[in-house]
Short mmCIF file of C-alpha atoms in Angstrom, two decimals:
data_model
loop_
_atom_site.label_atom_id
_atom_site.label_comp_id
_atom_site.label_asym_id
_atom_site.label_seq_id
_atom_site.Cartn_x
_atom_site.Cartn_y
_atom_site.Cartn_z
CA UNK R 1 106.28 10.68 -86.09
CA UNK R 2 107.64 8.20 -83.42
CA UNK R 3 106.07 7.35 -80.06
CA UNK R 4 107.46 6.14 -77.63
CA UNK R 5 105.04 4.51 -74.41
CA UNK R 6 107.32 6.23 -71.86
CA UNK R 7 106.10 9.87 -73.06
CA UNK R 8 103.41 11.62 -72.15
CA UNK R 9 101.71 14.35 -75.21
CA UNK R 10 99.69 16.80 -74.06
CA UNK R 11 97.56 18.58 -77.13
CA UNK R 12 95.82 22.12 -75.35
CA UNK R 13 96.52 25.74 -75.58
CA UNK R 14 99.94 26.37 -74.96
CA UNK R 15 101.28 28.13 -71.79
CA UNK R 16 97.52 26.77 -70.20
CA UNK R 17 97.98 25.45 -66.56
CA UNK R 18 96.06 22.58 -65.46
CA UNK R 19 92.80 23.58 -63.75
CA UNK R 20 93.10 26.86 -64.38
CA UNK R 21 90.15 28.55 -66.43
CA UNK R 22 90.45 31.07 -68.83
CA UNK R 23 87.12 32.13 -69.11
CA UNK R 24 85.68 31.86 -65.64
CA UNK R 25 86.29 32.86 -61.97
CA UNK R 26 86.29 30.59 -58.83
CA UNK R 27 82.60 31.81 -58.12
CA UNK R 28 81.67 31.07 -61.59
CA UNK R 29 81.16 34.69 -63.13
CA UNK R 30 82.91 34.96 -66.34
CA UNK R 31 85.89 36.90 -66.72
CA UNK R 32 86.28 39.65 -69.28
CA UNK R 33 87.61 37.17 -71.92
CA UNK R 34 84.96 34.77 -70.83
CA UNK R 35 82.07 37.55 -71.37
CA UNK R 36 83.92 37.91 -75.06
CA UNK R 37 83.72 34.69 -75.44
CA UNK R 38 80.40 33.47 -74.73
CA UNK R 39 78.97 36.98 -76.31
CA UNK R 40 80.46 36.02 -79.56
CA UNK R 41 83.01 38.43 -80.01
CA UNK R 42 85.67 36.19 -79.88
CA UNK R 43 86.43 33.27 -82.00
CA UNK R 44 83.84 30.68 -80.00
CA UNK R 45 82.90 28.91 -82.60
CA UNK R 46 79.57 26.85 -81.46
CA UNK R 47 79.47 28.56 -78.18
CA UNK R 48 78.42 31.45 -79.99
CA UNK R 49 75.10 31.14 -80.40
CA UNK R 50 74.15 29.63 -77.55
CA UNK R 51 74.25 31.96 -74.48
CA UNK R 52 75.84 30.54 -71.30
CA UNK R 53 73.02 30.44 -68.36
CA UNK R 54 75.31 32.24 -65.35
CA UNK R 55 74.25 30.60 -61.62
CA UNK R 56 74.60 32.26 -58.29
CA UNK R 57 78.29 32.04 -56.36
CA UNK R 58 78.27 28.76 -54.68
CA UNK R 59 79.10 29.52 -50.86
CA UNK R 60 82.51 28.72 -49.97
CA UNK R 61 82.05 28.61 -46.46
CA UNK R 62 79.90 26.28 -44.06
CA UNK R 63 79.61 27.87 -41.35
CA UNK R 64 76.69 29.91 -40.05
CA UNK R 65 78.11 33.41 -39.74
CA UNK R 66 78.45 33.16 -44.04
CA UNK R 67 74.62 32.67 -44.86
CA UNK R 68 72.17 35.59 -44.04
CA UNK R 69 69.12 34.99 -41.42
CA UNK R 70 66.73 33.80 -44.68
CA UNK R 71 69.58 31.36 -45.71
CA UNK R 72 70.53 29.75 -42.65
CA UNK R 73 66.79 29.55 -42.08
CA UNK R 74 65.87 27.86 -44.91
CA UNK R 75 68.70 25.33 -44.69
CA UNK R 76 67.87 24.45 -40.94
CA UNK R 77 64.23 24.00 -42.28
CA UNK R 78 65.49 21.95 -45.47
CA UNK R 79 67.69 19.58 -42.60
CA UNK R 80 65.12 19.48 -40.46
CA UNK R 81 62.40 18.15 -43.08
CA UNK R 82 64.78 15.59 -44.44
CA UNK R 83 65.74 14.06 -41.48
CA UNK R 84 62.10 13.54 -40.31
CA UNK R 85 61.44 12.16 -44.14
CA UNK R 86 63.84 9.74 -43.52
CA UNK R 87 62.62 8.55 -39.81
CA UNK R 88 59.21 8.25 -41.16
CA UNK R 89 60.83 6.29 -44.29
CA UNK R 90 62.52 4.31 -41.50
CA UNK R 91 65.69 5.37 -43.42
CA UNK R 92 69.31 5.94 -41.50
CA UNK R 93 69.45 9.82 -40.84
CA UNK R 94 72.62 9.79 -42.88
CA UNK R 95 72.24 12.09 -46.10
CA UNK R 96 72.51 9.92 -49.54
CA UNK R 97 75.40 12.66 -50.95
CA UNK R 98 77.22 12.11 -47.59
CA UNK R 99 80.96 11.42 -48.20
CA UNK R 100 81.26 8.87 -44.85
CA UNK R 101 78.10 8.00 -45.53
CA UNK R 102 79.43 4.30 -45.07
CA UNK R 103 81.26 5.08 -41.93
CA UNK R 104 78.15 6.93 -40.29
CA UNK R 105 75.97 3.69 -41.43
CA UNK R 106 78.87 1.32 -39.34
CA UNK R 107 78.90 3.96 -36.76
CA UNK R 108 74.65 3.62 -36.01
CA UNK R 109 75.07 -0.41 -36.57
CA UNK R 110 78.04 -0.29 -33.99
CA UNK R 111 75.68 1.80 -31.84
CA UNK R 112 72.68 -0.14 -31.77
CA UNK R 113 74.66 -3.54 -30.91
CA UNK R 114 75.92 -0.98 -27.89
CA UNK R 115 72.38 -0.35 -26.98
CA UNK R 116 71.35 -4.06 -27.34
CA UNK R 117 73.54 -5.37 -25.53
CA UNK R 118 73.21 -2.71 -22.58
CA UNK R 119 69.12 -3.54 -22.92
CA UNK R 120 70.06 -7.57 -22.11
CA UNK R 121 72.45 -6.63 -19.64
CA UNK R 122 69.47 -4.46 -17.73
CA UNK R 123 66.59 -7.45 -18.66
CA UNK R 124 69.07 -9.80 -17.42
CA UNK R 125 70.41 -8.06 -14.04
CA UNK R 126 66.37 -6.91 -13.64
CA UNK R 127 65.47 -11.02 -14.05
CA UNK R 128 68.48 -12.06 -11.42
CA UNK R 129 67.05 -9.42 -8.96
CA UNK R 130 63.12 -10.69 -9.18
CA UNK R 131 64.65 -14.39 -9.07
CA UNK R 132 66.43 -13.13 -5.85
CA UNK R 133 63.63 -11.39 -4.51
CA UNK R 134 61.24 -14.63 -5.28
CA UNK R 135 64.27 -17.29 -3.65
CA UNK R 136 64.20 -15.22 -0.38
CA UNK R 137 60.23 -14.68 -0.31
CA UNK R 138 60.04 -18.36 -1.17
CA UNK R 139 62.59 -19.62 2.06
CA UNK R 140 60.92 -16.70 4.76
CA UNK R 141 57.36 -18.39 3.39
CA UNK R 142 58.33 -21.79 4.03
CA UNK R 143 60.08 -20.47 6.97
CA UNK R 144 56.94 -19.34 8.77
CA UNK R 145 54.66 -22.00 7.31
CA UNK R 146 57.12 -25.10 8.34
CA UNK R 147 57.36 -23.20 11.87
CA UNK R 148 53.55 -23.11 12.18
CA UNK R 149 53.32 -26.34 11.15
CA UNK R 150 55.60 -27.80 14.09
CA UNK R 151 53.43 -25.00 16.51
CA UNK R 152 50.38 -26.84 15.70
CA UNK R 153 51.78 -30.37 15.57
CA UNK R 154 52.39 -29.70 19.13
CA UNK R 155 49.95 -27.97 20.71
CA UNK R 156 47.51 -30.91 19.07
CA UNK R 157 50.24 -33.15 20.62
CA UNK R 158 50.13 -31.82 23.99
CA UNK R 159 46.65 -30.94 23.63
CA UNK R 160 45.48 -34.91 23.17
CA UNK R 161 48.27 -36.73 24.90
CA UNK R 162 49.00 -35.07 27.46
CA UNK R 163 45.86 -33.62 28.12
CA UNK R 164 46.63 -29.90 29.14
CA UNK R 165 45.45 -27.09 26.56
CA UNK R 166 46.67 -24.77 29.02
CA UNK R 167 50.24 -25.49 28.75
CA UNK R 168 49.58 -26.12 25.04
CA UNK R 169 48.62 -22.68 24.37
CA UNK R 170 51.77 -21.29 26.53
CA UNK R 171 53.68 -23.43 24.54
CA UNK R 172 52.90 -22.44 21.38
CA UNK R 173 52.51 -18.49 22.18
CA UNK R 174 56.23 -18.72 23.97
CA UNK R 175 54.93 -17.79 27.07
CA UNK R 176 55.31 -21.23 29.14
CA UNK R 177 58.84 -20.53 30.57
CA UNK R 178 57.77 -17.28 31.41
CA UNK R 179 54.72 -18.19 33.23
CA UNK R 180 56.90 -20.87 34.99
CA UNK R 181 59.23 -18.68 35.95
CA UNK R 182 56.63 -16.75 37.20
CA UNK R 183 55.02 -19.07 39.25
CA UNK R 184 58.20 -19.92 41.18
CA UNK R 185 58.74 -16.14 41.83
CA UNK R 186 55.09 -15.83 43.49
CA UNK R 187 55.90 -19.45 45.17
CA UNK R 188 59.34 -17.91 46.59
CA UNK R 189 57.39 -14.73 48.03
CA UNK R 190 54.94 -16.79 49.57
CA UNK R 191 57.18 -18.75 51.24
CA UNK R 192 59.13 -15.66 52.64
CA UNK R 193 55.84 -14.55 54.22
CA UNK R 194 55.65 -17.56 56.00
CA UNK R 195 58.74 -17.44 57.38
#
């Protein structure tokens, strides 16, 4: 027999499609040959003797109008008390037979640099306010405190040199050009009595 590398042989039952099974169903009963089969009826060979263990359907469907009140129940609880195994593992919450499961872990790293970034953003805009805060408490407290420095400089300076505490104290309280003017409006009155 001659081969040549360009051909491709194929040795199985003949007329068989590919993925096609002759002995079982989508859900994974057996089909009438497949019962024949197994029971050894037919010509199984091996199989014969040892009895094929039949499983449950496998749901098709995922979503939650296909599972009965007990089944979705005990799935949610199953979910449920996986996730929490894994937070208390300090495991990603991303299931180990998880297709994307490498696209879900990039997902939470991209995530957490997100929320990183966002936390320094809010420590760093909450340390330029208090710096703000503390610059303009800072200038109104040397404000005052240069201010009543001067006030006392010169009511001392009045006070000693030129000998009036009187006009000292006015002075300092802002009331000396008031009382001034005051005493030029009772001088003014007095005068027009006079007169």
């Amino acid at each position: 027999m001659q081969v040549y590398k360009d051909e491709l042989y194929h040795w199985g039952i003949k007329g068989m499609k590919w993925g096609v099974r002759r002995y079982q169903n989508k859900d994974g009963t057996l089909t009438a040959a497949g019962s024949k089969h197994y029971a050894g009826d037919g010509n199984a060979g091996e199989d014969a003797q040892k009895p094929k263990t039949e499983y449950a359907p496998k749901r098709t469907g995922k979503n939650a109008e296909d599972y009965s009140d007990e089944e979705l129940r005990a799935r949610i609880n199953r979910l449920q008390m996986e996730r929490q195994y894994r937070d208390l593992q300090g495991q990603t919450n991303i299931r180990a037979d998880d297709p994307n499961k490498e696209l879900k872990a990039e997902k939470e790293r991209l995530q957490l640099q997100k929320d990183v970034k966002q936390l320094r953003k809010d420590v760093y805009s909450g340390q330029s306010f208090v710096k703000t805060v503390m610059t303009n408490a800072s200038q109104q407290f040397l404000t005052k405190a240069a201010s009543g420095a001067m006030s006392y400089a010169a009511k001392q300076f009045i006070t000693k040199e030129l000998k009036n505490p009187d006009l000292a104290n006015a002075i300092v309280s802002g009331s000396a050009g008031g009382n001034q003017q005051k005493k030029d409006d009772d001088k003014k009155d007095d005068d027009k009595k006079d007169s």
